[in-house]
PDB file of C-alpha atoms in Angstrom:
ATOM      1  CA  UNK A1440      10.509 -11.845   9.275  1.00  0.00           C
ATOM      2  CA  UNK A1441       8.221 -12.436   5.951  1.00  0.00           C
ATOM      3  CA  UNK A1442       5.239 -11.676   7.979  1.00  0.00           C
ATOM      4  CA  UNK A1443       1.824 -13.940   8.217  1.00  0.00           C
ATOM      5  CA  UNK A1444       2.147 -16.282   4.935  1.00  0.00           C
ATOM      6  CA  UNK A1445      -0.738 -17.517   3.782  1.00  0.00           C
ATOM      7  CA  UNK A1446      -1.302 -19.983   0.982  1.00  0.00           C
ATOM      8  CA  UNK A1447      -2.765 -20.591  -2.148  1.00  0.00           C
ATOM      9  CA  UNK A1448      -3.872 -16.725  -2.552  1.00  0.00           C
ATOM     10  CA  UNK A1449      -6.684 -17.955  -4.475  1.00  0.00           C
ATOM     11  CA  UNK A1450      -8.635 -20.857  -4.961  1.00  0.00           C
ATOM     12  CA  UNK A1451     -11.551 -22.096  -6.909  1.00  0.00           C
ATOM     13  CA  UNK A1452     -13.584 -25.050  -6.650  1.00  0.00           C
ATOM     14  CA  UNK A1453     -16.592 -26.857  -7.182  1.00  0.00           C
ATOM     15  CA  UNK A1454     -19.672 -27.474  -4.332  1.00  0.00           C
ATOM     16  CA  UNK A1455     -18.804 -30.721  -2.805  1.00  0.00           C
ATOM     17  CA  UNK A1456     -14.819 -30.262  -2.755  1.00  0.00           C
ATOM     18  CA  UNK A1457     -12.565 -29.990   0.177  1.00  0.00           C
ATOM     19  CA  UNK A1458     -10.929 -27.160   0.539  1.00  0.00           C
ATOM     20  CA  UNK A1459      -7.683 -26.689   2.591  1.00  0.00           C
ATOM     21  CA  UNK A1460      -6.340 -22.932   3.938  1.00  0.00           C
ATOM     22  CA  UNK A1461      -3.022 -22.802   5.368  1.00  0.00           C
ATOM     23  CA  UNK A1462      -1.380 -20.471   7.085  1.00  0.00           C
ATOM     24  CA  UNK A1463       2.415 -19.678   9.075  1.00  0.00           C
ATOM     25  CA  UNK A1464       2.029 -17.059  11.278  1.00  0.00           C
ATOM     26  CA  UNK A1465       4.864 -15.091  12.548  1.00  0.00           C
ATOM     27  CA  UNK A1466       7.830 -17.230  14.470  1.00  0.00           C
ATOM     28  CA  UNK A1467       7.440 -16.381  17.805  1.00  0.00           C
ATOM     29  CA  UNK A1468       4.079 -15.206  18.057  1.00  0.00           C
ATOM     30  CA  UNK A1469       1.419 -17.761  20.072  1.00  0.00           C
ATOM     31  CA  UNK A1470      -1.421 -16.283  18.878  1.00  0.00           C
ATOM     32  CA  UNK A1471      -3.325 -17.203  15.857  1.00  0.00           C
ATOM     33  CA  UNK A1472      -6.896 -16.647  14.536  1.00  0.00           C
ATOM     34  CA  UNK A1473      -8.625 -17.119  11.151  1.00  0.00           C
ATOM     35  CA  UNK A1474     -11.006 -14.449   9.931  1.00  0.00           C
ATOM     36  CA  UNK A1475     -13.634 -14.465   7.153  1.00  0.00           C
ATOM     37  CA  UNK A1476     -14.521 -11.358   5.227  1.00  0.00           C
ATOM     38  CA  UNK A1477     -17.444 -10.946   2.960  1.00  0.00           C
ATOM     39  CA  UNK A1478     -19.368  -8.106   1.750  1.00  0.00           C
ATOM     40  CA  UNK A1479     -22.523  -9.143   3.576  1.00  0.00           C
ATOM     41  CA  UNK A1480     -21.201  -9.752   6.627  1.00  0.00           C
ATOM     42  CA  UNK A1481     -18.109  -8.046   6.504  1.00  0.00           C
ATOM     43  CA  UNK A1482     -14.373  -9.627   9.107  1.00  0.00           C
ATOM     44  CA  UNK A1483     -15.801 -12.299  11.296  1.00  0.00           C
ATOM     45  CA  UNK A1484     -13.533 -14.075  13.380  1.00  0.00           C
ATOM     46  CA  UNK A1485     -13.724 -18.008  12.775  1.00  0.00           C
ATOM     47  CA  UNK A1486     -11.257 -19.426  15.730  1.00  0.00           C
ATOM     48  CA  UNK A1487      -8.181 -18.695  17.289  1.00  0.00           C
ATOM     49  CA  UNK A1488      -5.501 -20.499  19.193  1.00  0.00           C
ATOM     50  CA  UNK A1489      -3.279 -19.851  21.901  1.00  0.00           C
ATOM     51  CA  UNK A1490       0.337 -22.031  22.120  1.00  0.00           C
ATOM     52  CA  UNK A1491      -1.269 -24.330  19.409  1.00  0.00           C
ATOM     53  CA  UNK A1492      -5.010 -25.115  21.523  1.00  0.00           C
ATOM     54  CA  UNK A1493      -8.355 -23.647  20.245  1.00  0.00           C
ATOM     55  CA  UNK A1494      -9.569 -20.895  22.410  1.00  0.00           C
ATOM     56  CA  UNK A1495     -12.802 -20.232  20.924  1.00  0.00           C
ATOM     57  CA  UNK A1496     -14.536 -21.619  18.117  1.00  0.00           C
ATOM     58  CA  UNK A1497     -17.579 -19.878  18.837  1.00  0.00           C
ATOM     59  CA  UNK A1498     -17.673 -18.194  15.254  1.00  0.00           C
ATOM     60  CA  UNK A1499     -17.314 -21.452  12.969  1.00  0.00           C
ATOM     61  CA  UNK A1500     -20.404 -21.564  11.008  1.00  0.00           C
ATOM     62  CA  UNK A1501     -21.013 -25.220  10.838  1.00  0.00           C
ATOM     63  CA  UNK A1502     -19.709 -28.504  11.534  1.00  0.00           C
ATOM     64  CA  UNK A1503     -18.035 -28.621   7.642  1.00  0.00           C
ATOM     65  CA  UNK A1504     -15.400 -26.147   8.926  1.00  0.00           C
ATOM     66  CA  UNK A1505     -12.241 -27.448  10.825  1.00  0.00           C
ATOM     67  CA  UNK A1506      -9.560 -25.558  12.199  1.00  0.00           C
ATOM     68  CA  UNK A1507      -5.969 -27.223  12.853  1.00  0.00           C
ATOM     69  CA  UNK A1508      -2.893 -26.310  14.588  1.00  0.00           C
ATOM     70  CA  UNK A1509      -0.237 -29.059  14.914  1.00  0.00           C
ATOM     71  CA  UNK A1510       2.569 -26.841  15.759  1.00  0.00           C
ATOM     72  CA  UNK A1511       3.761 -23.363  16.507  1.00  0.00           C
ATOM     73  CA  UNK A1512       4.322 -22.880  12.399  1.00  0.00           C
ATOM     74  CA  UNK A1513       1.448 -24.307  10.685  1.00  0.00           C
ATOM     75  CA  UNK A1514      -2.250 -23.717  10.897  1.00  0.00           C
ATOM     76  CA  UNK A1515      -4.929 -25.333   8.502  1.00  0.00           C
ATOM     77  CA  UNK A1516      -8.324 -24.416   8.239  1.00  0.00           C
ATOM     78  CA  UNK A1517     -10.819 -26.866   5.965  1.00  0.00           C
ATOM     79  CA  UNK A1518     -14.329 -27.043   4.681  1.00  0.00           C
ATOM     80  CA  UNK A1519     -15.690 -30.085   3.347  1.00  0.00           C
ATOM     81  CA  UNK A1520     -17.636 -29.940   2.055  1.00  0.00           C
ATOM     82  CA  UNK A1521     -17.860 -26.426   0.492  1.00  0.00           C
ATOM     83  CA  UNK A1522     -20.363 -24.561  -0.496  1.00  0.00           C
ATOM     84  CA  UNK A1523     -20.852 -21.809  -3.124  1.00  0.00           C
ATOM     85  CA  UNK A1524     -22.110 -19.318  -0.037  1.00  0.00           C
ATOM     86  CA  UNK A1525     -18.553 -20.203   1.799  1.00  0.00           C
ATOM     87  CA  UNK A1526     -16.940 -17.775  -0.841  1.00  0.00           C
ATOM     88  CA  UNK A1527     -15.142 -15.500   0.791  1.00  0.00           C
ATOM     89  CA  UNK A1528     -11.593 -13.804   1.610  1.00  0.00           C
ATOM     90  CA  UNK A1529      -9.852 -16.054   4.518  1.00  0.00           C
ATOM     91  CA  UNK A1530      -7.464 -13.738   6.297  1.00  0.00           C
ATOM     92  CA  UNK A1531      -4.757 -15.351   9.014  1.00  0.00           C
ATOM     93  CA  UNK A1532      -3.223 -13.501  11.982  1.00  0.00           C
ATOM     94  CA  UNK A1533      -0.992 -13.926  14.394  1.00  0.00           C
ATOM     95  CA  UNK A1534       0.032 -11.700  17.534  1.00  0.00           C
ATOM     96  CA  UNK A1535       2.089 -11.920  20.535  1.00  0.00           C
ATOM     97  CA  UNK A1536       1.867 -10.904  24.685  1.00  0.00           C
ATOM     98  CA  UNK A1537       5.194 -11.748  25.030  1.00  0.00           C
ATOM     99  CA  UNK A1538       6.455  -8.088  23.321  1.00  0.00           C
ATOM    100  CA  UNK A1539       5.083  -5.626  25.841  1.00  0.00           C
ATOM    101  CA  UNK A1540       4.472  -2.950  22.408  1.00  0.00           C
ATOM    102  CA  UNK A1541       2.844  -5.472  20.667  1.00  0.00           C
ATOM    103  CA  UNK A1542       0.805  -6.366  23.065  1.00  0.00           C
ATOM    104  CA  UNK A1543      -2.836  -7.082  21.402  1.00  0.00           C
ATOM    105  CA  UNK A1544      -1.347  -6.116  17.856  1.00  0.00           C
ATOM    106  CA  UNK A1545      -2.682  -8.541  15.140  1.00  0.00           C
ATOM    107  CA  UNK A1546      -0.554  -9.024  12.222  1.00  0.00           C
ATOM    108  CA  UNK A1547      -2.759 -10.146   9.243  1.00  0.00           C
ATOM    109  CA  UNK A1548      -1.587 -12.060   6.067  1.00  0.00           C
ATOM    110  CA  UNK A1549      -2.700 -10.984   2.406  1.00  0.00           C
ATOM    111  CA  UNK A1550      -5.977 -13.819   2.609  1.00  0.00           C
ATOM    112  CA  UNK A1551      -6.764 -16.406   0.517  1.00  0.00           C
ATOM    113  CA  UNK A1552      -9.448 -15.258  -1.968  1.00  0.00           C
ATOM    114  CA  UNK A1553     -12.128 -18.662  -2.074  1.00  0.00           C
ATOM    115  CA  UNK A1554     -14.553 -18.653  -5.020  1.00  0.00           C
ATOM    116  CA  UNK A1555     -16.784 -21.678  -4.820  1.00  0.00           C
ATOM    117  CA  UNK A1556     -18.732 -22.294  -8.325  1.00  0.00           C
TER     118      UNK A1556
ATOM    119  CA  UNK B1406     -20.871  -8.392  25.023  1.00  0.00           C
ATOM    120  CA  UNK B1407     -19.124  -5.393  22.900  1.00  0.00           C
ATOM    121  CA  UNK B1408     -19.185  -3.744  20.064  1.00  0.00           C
ATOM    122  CA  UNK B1409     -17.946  -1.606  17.645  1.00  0.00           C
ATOM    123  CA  UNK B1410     -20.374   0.680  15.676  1.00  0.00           C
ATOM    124  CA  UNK B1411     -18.867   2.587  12.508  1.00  0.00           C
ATOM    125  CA  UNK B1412     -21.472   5.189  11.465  1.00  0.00           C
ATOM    126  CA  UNK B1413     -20.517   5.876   7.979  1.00  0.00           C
ATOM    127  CA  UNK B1414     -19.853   3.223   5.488  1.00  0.00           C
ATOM    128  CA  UNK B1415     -18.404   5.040   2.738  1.00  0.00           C
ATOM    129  CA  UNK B1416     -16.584   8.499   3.073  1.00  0.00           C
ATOM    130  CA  UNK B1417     -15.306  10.000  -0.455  1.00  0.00           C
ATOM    131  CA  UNK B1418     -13.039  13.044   0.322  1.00  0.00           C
ATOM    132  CA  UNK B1419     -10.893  15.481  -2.184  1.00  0.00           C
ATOM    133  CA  UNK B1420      -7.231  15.103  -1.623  1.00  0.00           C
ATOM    134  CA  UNK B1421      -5.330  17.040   0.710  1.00  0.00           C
ATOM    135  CA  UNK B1422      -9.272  17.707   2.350  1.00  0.00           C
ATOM    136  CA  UNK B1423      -9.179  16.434   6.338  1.00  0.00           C
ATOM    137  CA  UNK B1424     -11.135  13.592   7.077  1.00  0.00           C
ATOM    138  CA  UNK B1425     -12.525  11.876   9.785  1.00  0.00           C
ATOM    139  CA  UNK B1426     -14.028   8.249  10.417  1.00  0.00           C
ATOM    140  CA  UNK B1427     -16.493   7.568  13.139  1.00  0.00           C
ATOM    141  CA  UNK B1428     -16.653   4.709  15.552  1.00  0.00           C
ATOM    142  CA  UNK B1429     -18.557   4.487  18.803  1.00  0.00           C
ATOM    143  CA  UNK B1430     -17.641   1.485  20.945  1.00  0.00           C
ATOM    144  CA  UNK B1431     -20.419  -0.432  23.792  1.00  0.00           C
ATOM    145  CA  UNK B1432     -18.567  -2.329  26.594  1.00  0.00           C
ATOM    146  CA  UNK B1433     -19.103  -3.051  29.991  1.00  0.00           C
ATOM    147  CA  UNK B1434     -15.698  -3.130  30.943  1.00  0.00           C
ATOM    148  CA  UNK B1435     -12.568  -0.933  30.075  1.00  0.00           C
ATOM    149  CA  UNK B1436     -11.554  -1.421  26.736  1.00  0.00           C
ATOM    150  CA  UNK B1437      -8.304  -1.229  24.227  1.00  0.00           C
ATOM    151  CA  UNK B1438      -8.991   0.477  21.020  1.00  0.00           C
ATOM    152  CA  UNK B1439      -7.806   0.190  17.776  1.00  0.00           C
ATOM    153  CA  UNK B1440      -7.213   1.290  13.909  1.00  0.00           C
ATOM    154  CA  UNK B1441      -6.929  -0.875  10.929  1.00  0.00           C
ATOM    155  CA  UNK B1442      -6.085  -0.251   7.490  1.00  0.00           C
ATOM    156  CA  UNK B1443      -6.897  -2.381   4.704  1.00  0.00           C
ATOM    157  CA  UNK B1444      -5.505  -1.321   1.089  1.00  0.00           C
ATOM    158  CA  UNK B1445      -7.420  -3.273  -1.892  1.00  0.00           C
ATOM    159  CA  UNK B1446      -6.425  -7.356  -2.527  1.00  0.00           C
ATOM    160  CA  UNK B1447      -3.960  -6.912   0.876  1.00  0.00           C
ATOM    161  CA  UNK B1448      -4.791  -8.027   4.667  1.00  0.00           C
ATOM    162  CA  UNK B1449      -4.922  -5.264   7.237  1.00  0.00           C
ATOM    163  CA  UNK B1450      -2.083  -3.846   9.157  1.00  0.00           C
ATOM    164  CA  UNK B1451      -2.437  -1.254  12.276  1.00  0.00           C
ATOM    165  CA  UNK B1452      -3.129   2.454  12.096  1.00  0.00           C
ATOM    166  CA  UNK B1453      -3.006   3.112  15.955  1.00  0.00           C
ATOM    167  CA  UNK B1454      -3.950   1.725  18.866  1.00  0.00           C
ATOM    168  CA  UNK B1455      -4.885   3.219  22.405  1.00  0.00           C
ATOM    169  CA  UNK B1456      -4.106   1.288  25.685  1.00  0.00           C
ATOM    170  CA  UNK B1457      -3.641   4.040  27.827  1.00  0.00           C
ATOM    171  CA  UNK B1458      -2.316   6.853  28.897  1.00  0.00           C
ATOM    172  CA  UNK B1459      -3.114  10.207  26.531  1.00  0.00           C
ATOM    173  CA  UNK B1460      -6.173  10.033  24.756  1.00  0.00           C
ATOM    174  CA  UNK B1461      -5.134  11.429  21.477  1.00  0.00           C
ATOM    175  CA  UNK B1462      -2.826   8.415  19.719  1.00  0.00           C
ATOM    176  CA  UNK B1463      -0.837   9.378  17.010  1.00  0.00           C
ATOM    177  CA  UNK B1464      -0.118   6.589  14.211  1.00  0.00           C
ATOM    178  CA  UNK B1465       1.281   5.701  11.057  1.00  0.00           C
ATOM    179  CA  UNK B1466       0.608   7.859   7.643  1.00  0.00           C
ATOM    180  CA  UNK B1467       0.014  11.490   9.450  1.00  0.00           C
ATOM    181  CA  UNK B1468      -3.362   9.810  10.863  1.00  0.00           C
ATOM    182  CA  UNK B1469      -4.485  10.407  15.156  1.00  0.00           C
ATOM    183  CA  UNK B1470      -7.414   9.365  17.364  1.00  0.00           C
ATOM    184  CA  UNK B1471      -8.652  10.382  20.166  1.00  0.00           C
ATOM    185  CA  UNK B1472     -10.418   8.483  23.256  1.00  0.00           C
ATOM    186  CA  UNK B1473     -13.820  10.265  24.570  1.00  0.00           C
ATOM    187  CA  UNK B1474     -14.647   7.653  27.304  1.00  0.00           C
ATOM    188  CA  UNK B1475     -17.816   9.788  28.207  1.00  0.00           C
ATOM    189  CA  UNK B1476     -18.855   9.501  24.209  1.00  0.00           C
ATOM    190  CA  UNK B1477     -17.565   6.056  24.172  1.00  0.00           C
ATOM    191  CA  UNK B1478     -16.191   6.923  20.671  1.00  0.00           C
ATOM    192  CA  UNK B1479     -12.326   6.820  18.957  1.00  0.00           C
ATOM    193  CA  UNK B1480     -12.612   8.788  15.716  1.00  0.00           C
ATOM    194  CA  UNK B1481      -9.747   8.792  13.315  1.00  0.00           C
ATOM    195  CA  UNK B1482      -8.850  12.030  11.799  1.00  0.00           C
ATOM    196  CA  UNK B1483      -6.002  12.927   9.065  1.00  0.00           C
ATOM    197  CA  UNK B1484      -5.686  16.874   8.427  1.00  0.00           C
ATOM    198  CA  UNK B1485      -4.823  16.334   4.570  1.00  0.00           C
ATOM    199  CA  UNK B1486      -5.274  12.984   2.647  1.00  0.00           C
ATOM    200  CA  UNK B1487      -3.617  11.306  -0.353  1.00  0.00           C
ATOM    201  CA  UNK B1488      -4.845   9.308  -3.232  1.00  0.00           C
ATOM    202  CA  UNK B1489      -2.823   6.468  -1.542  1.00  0.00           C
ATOM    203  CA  UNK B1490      -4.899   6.946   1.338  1.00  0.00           C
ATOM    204  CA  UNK B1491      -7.917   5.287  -0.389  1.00  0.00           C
ATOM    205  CA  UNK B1492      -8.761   2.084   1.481  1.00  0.00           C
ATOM    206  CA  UNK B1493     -11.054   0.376   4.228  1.00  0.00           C
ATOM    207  CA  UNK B1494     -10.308   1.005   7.439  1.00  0.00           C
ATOM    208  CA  UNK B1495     -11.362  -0.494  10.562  1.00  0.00           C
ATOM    209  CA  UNK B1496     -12.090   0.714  14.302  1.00  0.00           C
ATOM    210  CA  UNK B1497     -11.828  -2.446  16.672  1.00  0.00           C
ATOM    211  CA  UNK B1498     -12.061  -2.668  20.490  1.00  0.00           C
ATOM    212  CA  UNK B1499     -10.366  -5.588  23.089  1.00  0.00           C
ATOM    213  CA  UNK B1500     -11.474  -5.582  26.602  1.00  0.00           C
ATOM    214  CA  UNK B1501      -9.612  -5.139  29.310  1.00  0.00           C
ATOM    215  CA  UNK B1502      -7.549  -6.510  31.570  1.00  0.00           C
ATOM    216  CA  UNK B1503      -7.328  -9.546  29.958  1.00  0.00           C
ATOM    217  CA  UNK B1504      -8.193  -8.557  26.340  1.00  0.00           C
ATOM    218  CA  UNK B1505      -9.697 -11.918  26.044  1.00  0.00           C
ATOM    219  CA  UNK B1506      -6.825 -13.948  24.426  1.00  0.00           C
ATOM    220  CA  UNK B1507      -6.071 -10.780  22.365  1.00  0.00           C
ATOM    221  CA  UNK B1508      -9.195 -11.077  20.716  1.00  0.00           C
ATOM    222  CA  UNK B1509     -10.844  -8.208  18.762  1.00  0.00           C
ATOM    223  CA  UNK B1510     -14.075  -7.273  17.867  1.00  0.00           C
ATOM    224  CA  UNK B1511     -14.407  -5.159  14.630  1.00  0.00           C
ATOM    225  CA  UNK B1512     -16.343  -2.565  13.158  1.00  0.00           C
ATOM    226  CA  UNK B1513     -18.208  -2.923  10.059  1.00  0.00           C
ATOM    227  CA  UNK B1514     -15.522  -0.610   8.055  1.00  0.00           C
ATOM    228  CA  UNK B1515     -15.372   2.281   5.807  1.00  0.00           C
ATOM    229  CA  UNK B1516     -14.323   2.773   2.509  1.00  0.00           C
ATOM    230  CA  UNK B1517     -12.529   6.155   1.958  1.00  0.00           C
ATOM    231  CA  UNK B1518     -12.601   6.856  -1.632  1.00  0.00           C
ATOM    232  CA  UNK B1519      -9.817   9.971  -2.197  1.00  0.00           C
ATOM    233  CA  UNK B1520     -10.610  11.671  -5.304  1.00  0.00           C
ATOM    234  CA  UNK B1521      -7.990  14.225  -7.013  1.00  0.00           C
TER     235      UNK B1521
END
């Protein structure tokens, strides 16, 4: 497997844009959650889903930020509109409970690096 | 709530020196622990993990933990590091039984800076 793809590895914008994170996690996995990383505040889980439906979405900063997942491959996550203080490092993960030594293993994909000017 | 407490934020260490990373856990149920490794400009990938059984966990890259439920704590230790051990690394805990949906919470990380 290619392992957790994530897509575009960087991206820079202007305040006001949309922005659109995408991610494929592993096939097979059910488990996916988005994570944010910044110096200041350092990995802070965003949302995750289980079998496609949002578990908790307890750590999305604001109403601008959406989370998607319209099937097993494909997650999005979107701000709109952004914000120079949403720059960041987006980082995707999947996992699995249906591999008994994998069991609460996250696999994480390289992160889109967002600079918004 | 839990969470995960990683005393030092940076740790710079000679090569081939031993090392070891703090982290001290607070939960109110029994917990799953983990270790995360994240080298620069690429995602993190697991270290170790304890779920039961023997408290000292052996992973990946000559690196082991061990599980002092009376200190709450799971340091990481490696006897002798290399320069390709410099990176961030993470200590995160999932309670149990359930582990929440698999969901972790993680440690503030530290930087381990290997110098020759």
């Amino acid at each position: 497997d290619a392992g957790v793809i994530q897509s575009p590895r960087h991206e820079v914008t202007e305040m006001g844009q949309e922005v659109t994170l995408r991610c494929k996690p592993i096939s097979g996995h059910d488990y996916l959650f988005w994570y944010r990383q910044t110096m200041m505040r350092g990995l802070e889980l965003l949302i995750y889903f289980n079998n496609n439906v949002p578990i908790d979405d307890s750590g999305m900063p604001e109403d601008r930020f959406s989370a998607k997942m319209p099937n097993a491959s494909f997650s999005t996550l979107k701000i709109q509109p952004s914000e120079p203080r949403d720059s960041a490092v987006y980082f995707c993960a999947s996992s699995t409970e249906t591999i008994p030594s994998e069991v609460y293993e996250q696999y994480f994909g390289p992160g889109t690096r967002l600079t918004v000017t | 709530a839990q969470s995960v407490t990683q005393l030092d934020s940076q740790v710079p260490v000679f090569e081939e020196a031993p090392v070891e990373l703090r982290c001290n856990y607070s939960s109110s149920v029994s917990v799953y622990l983990f270790w995360y490794v994240q080298y620069p400009n690429q995602g993190l990938q697991l270290l170790l993990k304890y779920l039961s059984g023997s408290t000292l966990v052996k992973g990946i890259n000559g690196f082991e933990a061990e599980f002092n439920k009376s200190q709450t704590s799971f340091h990481l230790r490696k006897p002798s590091v290399h320069i390709s051990d410099t990176a961030e690394y993470f200590c995160a805990v999932s309670n149990q039984p359930e582990a929440a949906g698999n969901k972790l919470t993680f440690g503030g990380g530290t930087r381990v800076l290997v110098k020759p």
